[in-house]
């Protein structure tokens, strides 16, 4: 995280003002109805079974040479890669204010992970946290918008935050130009990250890697760039172990990664459902 509202423990004690990173969270709740159509599941549903004959001739220690194999069926056509798809809850759905004019246009060249550094408690709190962050970042820190580009709640919902066309903001000492900033709600020095939230983050990063033509090995944690504990030990471990990069690579290898922006009444109803628990 980059900056928190007054009184919040941002987890980056070395910094004076870190209340601002939260801007990413702009989407609306259930966004991450996360890619229910995973590549493997989709493939298993659609790929024809290999013929028993083909298996018998190629597998198993007892497979014996077949002197006169029967004609082989035509190989099944190559199927298009399965796509991962998730909802991106748009700004209006979570109650974002308009962005202020200005900001620094940039070209995204790398990806960086943050946490809120505030214990989330119930996931119903997530949309409100994004609103709170945006108010703080705009009103107290003078930034044009919430600091981050995409937010992920504990259930893996993906929220649209600041436009990716404008560089993020930080109260710490690194240059956000070129960074695609993802914010995971929670304090991962004090909470364990859920599988759904990790998957939501992987989807957002995979989408960015594909959209902006950047390599997954550009992924870093905030602590790799500045004096901060962000994104918290329990989340950072998924970067240091390579787990999050593997998840991103697996999504990219399976095919296109689509974040479908959902706005209007449907998105608002989704966020209302998240806030109702
Ligand atoms: Zn951070």
Short mmCIF file of C-alpha atoms and ligand atoms in Angstrom, two decimals:
data_model
loop_
_atom_site.label_atom_id
_atom_site.label_comp_id
_atom_site.label_asym_id
_atom_site.label_seq_id
_atom_site.Cartn_x
_atom_site.Cartn_y
_atom_site.Cartn_z
CA UNK A 1 0.00 0.00 0.00
CA UNK A 2 1.12 3.49 -0.49
CA UNK A 3 -0.91 5.58 1.81
CA UNK A 4 -3.60 5.04 4.33
CA UNK A 5 -6.22 7.21 5.87
CA UNK A 6 -5.30 8.66 9.22
CA UNK A 7 -5.11 6.16 11.99
CA UNK A 8 -4.67 3.19 9.76
CA UNK A 9 -1.79 0.84 10.05
CA UNK A 10 -0.34 0.84 6.63
CA UNK A 11 2.27 -1.75 7.30
CA UNK A 12 4.96 0.51 5.90
CA UNK A 13 6.14 2.14 9.12
CA UNK A 14 9.21 3.58 7.61
CA UNK A 15 7.19 5.93 5.53
CA UNK A 16 5.57 9.05 6.69
CA UNK A 17 2.68 9.19 4.36
CA UNK A 18 1.70 6.04 2.91
CA UNK A 19 -1.92 6.53 2.75
CA UNK A 20 -2.34 6.70 -0.87
CA UNK A 21 -1.88 3.54 -2.78
CA UNK A 22 -5.36 2.36 -2.42
CA UNK A 23 -6.59 3.88 -5.54
CA UNK A 24 -6.72 0.73 -7.52
CA UNK A 25 -9.73 -0.70 -6.03
CA UNK A 26 -12.14 1.06 -8.21
CA UNK A 27 -14.24 -1.74 -9.51
CA UNK A 28 -17.27 -3.24 -8.02
CA UNK A 29 -17.54 -6.39 -6.21
CA UNK A 30 -18.15 -9.71 -7.67
CA UNK A 31 -16.09 -8.90 -10.56
CA UNK A 32 -13.87 -11.75 -10.24
CA UNK A 33 -16.49 -14.26 -10.84
CA UNK A 34 -13.29 -15.28 -11.73
CA UNK A 35 -12.73 -17.20 -14.75
CA UNK A 36 -14.92 -20.04 -14.06
CA UNK A 37 -13.94 -21.29 -17.45
CA UNK A 38 -10.47 -22.34 -16.63
CA UNK A 39 -8.45 -23.69 -19.42
CA UNK A 40 -8.17 -27.18 -18.13
CA UNK A 41 -11.83 -27.54 -17.33
CA UNK A 42 -12.82 -26.18 -20.67
CA UNK A 43 -10.48 -28.41 -22.49
CA UNK A 44 -11.65 -31.46 -20.66
CA UNK A 45 -15.18 -30.69 -21.64
CA UNK A 46 -14.49 -30.15 -25.26
CA UNK A 47 -11.56 -32.22 -26.34
CA UNK A 48 -12.51 -35.56 -27.90
CA UNK A 49 -11.19 -38.58 -26.09
CA UNK A 50 -8.25 -40.18 -27.74
CA UNK A 51 -9.13 -43.45 -29.36
CA UNK A 52 -8.38 -46.61 -27.37
CA UNK A 53 -6.32 -47.83 -30.27
CA UNK A 54 -4.07 -44.84 -30.15
CA UNK A 55 -3.51 -45.27 -26.43
CA UNK A 56 -2.82 -48.98 -26.75
CA UNK A 57 -0.10 -48.44 -29.25
CA UNK A 58 1.75 -45.83 -27.27
CA UNK A 59 1.42 -46.45 -23.57
CA UNK A 60 2.06 -48.98 -20.88
CA UNK A 61 4.76 -51.51 -20.23
CA UNK A 62 2.61 -54.24 -21.74
CA UNK A 63 2.12 -52.50 -24.98
CA UNK A 64 3.32 -54.97 -27.51
CA UNK A 65 4.35 -54.27 -31.03
CA UNK A 66 1.44 -54.55 -33.35
CA UNK A 67 2.43 -56.19 -36.55
CA UNK A 68 -0.38 -54.87 -38.60
CA UNK A 69 -2.06 -51.98 -36.84
CA UNK A 70 -5.51 -51.07 -37.96
CA UNK A 71 -5.94 -47.81 -39.79
CA UNK A 72 -5.69 -44.92 -37.40
CA UNK A 73 -8.48 -42.39 -37.25
CA UNK A 74 -7.69 -38.88 -38.29
CA UNK A 75 -6.11 -36.92 -35.51
CA UNK A 76 -8.65 -34.59 -33.91
CA UNK A 77 -8.33 -31.03 -35.10
CA UNK A 78 -6.33 -28.72 -32.92
CA UNK A 79 -8.70 -26.87 -30.65
CA UNK A 80 -8.36 -23.18 -29.99
CA UNK A 81 -6.86 -22.47 -26.60
CA UNK A 82 -9.29 -22.12 -23.77
CA UNK A 83 -9.79 -18.61 -22.51
CA UNK A 84 -9.94 -17.34 -18.98
CA UNK A 85 -12.60 -14.77 -18.36
CA UNK A 86 -13.54 -12.67 -15.37
CA UNK A 87 -15.72 -9.69 -14.63
CA UNK A 88 -14.19 -6.29 -14.07
CA UNK A 89 -16.61 -4.32 -11.89
CA UNK A 90 -16.53 -0.80 -13.14
CA UNK A 91 -16.01 2.32 -11.12
CA UNK A 92 -19.59 3.43 -10.93
CA UNK A 93 -20.58 0.10 -9.41
CA UNK A 94 -18.47 0.59 -6.29
CA UNK A 95 -19.36 4.25 -5.97
CA UNK A 96 -16.19 5.86 -7.25
CA UNK A 97 -16.09 9.57 -7.60
CA UNK A 98 -14.96 10.92 -10.95
CA UNK A 99 -11.22 11.18 -11.38
CA UNK A 100 -9.87 14.68 -11.18
CA UNK A 101 -8.26 16.22 -14.24
CA UNK A 102 -4.57 15.70 -14.71
CA UNK A 103 -2.27 12.89 -13.82
CA UNK A 104 0.69 11.55 -15.73
CA UNK A 105 -0.06 9.60 -18.89
CA UNK A 106 2.27 6.63 -19.20
CA UNK A 107 2.94 3.42 -21.05
CA UNK A 108 2.69 0.29 -18.91
CA UNK A 109 5.86 -1.77 -18.93
CA UNK A 110 5.77 -3.73 -15.66
CA UNK A 111 3.49 -5.00 -12.91
CA UNK A 112 3.53 -4.36 -9.16
CA UNK A 113 1.55 -5.86 -6.30
CA UNK A 114 0.32 -4.04 -3.19
CA UNK A 115 -1.85 -4.74 -0.21
CA UNK A 116 -4.14 -2.42 1.67
CA UNK A 117 -2.19 -2.95 4.90
CA UNK A 118 -5.43 -2.80 6.83
CA UNK A 119 -7.14 -5.97 8.05
CA UNK A 120 -10.20 -6.37 5.89
CA UNK A 121 -12.41 -8.20 8.33
CA UNK A 122 -15.53 -9.23 6.53
CA UNK A 123 -15.29 -9.11 2.76
CA UNK A 124 -18.46 -6.99 2.80
CA UNK A 125 -16.14 -4.13 3.75
CA UNK A 126 -14.19 -4.25 0.51
CA UNK A 127 -16.16 -1.80 -1.67
CA UNK A 128 -16.29 0.69 1.19
CA UNK A 129 -12.53 0.46 1.58
CA UNK A 130 -12.08 1.48 -2.02
CA UNK A 131 -14.36 4.47 -1.53
CA UNK A 132 -12.52 5.43 1.63
CA UNK A 133 -9.17 5.12 -0.09
CA UNK A 134 -10.27 7.24 -3.00
CA UNK A 135 -11.57 9.98 -0.73
CA UNK A 136 -8.35 10.00 1.22
CA UNK A 137 -6.15 9.98 -1.84
CA UNK A 138 -8.05 12.80 -3.50
CA UNK A 139 -8.94 14.96 -0.51
CA UNK A 140 -5.92 14.53 1.76
CA UNK A 141 -3.12 13.65 -0.61
CA UNK A 142 -4.27 15.68 -3.58
CA UNK A 143 -4.01 12.86 -6.07
CA UNK A 144 -6.25 12.73 -9.10
CA UNK A 145 -7.79 9.40 -8.11
CA UNK A 146 -7.37 6.31 -6.00
CA UNK A 147 -3.73 5.33 -6.36
CA UNK A 148 -3.98 1.88 -8.00
CA UNK A 149 -5.33 0.49 -11.24
CA UNK A 150 -7.13 -2.69 -10.18
CA UNK A 151 -8.36 -3.97 -6.82
CA UNK A 152 -9.02 -7.54 -5.68
CA UNK A 153 -11.15 -8.50 -2.70
CA UNK A 154 -10.89 -11.66 -0.64
CA UNK A 155 -13.43 -13.48 -2.76
CA UNK A 156 -11.53 -12.69 -5.93
CA UNK A 157 -13.83 -9.96 -7.20
CA UNK A 158 -11.95 -7.60 -9.50
CA UNK A 159 -12.61 -3.86 -9.35
CA UNK A 160 -11.70 -1.15 -11.82
CA UNK A 161 -9.82 1.63 -10.06
CA UNK A 162 -7.69 4.32 -11.72
CA UNK A 163 -7.53 4.29 -15.49
CA UNK A 164 -4.50 2.39 -16.70
CA UNK A 165 -3.69 5.35 -18.94
CA UNK A 166 -2.56 7.37 -15.94
CA UNK A 167 0.41 6.41 -13.75
CA UNK A 168 -0.35 5.52 -10.15
CA UNK A 169 0.64 7.44 -7.06
CA UNK A 170 2.65 6.51 -4.02
CA UNK A 171 3.81 8.07 -0.80
CA UNK A 172 6.89 5.87 -0.92
CA UNK A 173 10.10 6.39 -2.81
CA UNK A 174 9.67 4.77 -6.19
CA UNK A 175 8.55 6.08 -9.55
CA UNK A 176 5.18 4.58 -10.47
CA UNK A 177 5.54 5.48 -14.13
CA UNK A 178 5.04 2.38 -16.26
CA UNK A 179 3.68 0.25 -13.42
CA UNK A 180 0.39 -1.63 -13.58
CA UNK A 181 -0.65 -1.51 -9.94
CA UNK A 182 -2.80 -4.18 -8.34
CA UNK A 183 -4.11 -3.76 -4.81
CA UNK A 184 -5.22 -6.76 -2.76
CA UNK A 185 -7.56 -5.83 0.07
CA UNK A 186 -6.28 -6.98 3.43
CA UNK A 187 -3.20 -6.86 5.63
CA UNK A 188 -1.03 -9.79 4.67
CA UNK A 189 1.38 -9.32 7.51
CA UNK A 190 -1.59 -10.31 9.67
CA UNK A 191 -3.91 -12.26 7.37
CA UNK A 192 -3.52 -15.21 5.06
CA UNK A 193 -4.38 -14.59 1.45
CA UNK A 194 -7.22 -16.69 0.06
CA UNK A 195 -7.00 -18.86 -3.02
CA UNK A 196 -9.75 -16.80 -4.65
CA UNK A 197 -7.86 -13.57 -4.07
CA UNK A 198 -4.64 -15.01 -5.46
CA UNK A 199 -6.50 -16.21 -8.51
CA UNK A 200 -8.11 -12.81 -8.98
CA UNK A 201 -4.71 -11.13 -8.79
CA UNK A 202 -3.26 -13.63 -11.27
CA UNK A 203 -6.11 -12.93 -13.68
CA UNK A 204 -5.60 -9.17 -13.44
CA UNK A 205 -1.86 -9.51 -14.03
CA UNK A 206 -2.31 -12.00 -16.86
CA UNK A 207 -4.76 -9.63 -18.51
CA UNK A 208 -2.25 -6.80 -18.17
CA UNK A 209 0.62 -8.90 -19.49
CA UNK A 210 -1.43 -9.73 -22.54
CA UNK A 211 -2.95 -6.30 -23.05
CA UNK A 212 0.22 -4.27 -22.61
CA UNK A 213 2.60 -6.85 -24.08
CA UNK A 214 4.75 -7.12 -21.01
CA UNK A 215 6.53 -10.14 -19.54
CA UNK A 216 5.29 -11.85 -16.41
CA UNK A 217 8.78 -11.65 -14.99
CA UNK A 218 8.29 -7.92 -14.65
CA UNK A 219 6.09 -8.73 -11.65
CA UNK A 220 7.36 -7.31 -8.37
CA UNK A 221 6.09 -6.54 -4.92
CA UNK A 222 6.07 -3.00 -3.60
CA UNK A 223 8.78 -3.98 -1.11
CA UNK A 224 11.10 -4.80 -3.99
CA UNK A 225 11.00 -1.14 -4.99
CA UNK A 226 10.68 0.94 -1.83
CA UNK A 227 11.05 0.88 1.92
CA UNK A 228 7.85 -0.85 2.91
CA UNK A 229 6.58 -4.22 4.07
CA UNK A 230 3.88 -4.06 1.37
CA UNK A 231 2.38 -6.38 0.11
CA UNK A 232 2.81 -8.16 3.44
CA UNK A 233 4.75 -11.31 4.21
CA UNK A 234 1.95 -13.76 3.50
CA UNK A 235 1.22 -12.30 0.08
CA UNK A 236 4.80 -11.51 -0.85
CA UNK A 237 5.68 -15.17 -0.32
CA UNK A 238 3.67 -15.94 -3.46
CA UNK A 239 5.98 -13.62 -5.39
CA UNK A 240 9.24 -14.79 -3.85
CA UNK A 241 8.34 -18.44 -4.37
CA UNK A 242 7.39 -17.85 -8.00
CA UNK A 243 3.85 -19.06 -7.34
CA UNK A 244 2.08 -15.95 -8.58
CA UNK A 245 4.20 -15.75 -11.73
CA UNK A 246 3.44 -19.42 -12.43
CA UNK A 247 -0.24 -18.74 -12.08
CA UNK A 248 0.03 -15.85 -14.52
CA UNK A 249 2.06 -17.92 -16.97
CA UNK A 250 -0.42 -20.79 -16.76
CA UNK A 251 -3.29 -18.45 -17.60
CA UNK A 252 -1.38 -16.97 -20.52
CA UNK A 253 -0.40 -20.39 -21.82
CA UNK A 254 -4.02 -21.50 -21.78
CA UNK A 255 -5.13 -18.74 -24.11
CA UNK A 256 -6.56 -15.28 -24.05
CA UNK A 257 -7.37 -13.69 -20.71
CA UNK A 258 -10.42 -11.51 -20.80
CA UNK A 259 -11.54 -9.03 -18.20
CA UNK A 260 -15.07 -8.15 -19.14
CA UNK A 261 -16.00 -4.72 -17.88
CA UNK A 262 -19.47 -4.80 -16.33
CA UNK A 263 -21.20 -1.52 -15.59
CA UNK A 264 -24.69 -0.24 -14.95
CA UNK A 265 -27.42 -1.89 -12.89
CA UNK A 266 -25.98 -5.39 -13.13
CA UNK A 267 -22.64 -4.30 -11.75
CA UNK A 268 -24.30 -2.19 -9.06
CA UNK A 269 -26.38 -5.18 -8.02
CA UNK A 270 -23.25 -7.30 -7.82
CA UNK A 271 -21.56 -4.81 -5.53
CA UNK A 272 -24.72 -4.50 -3.46
CA UNK A 273 -24.66 -8.27 -3.02
CA UNK A 274 -21.03 -8.17 -1.94
CA UNK A 275 -21.79 -5.47 0.62
CA UNK A 276 -24.80 -7.40 1.87
CA UNK A 277 -22.67 -10.48 2.34
ZN1 LIG B 1 2.21 -0.94 -1.55
#
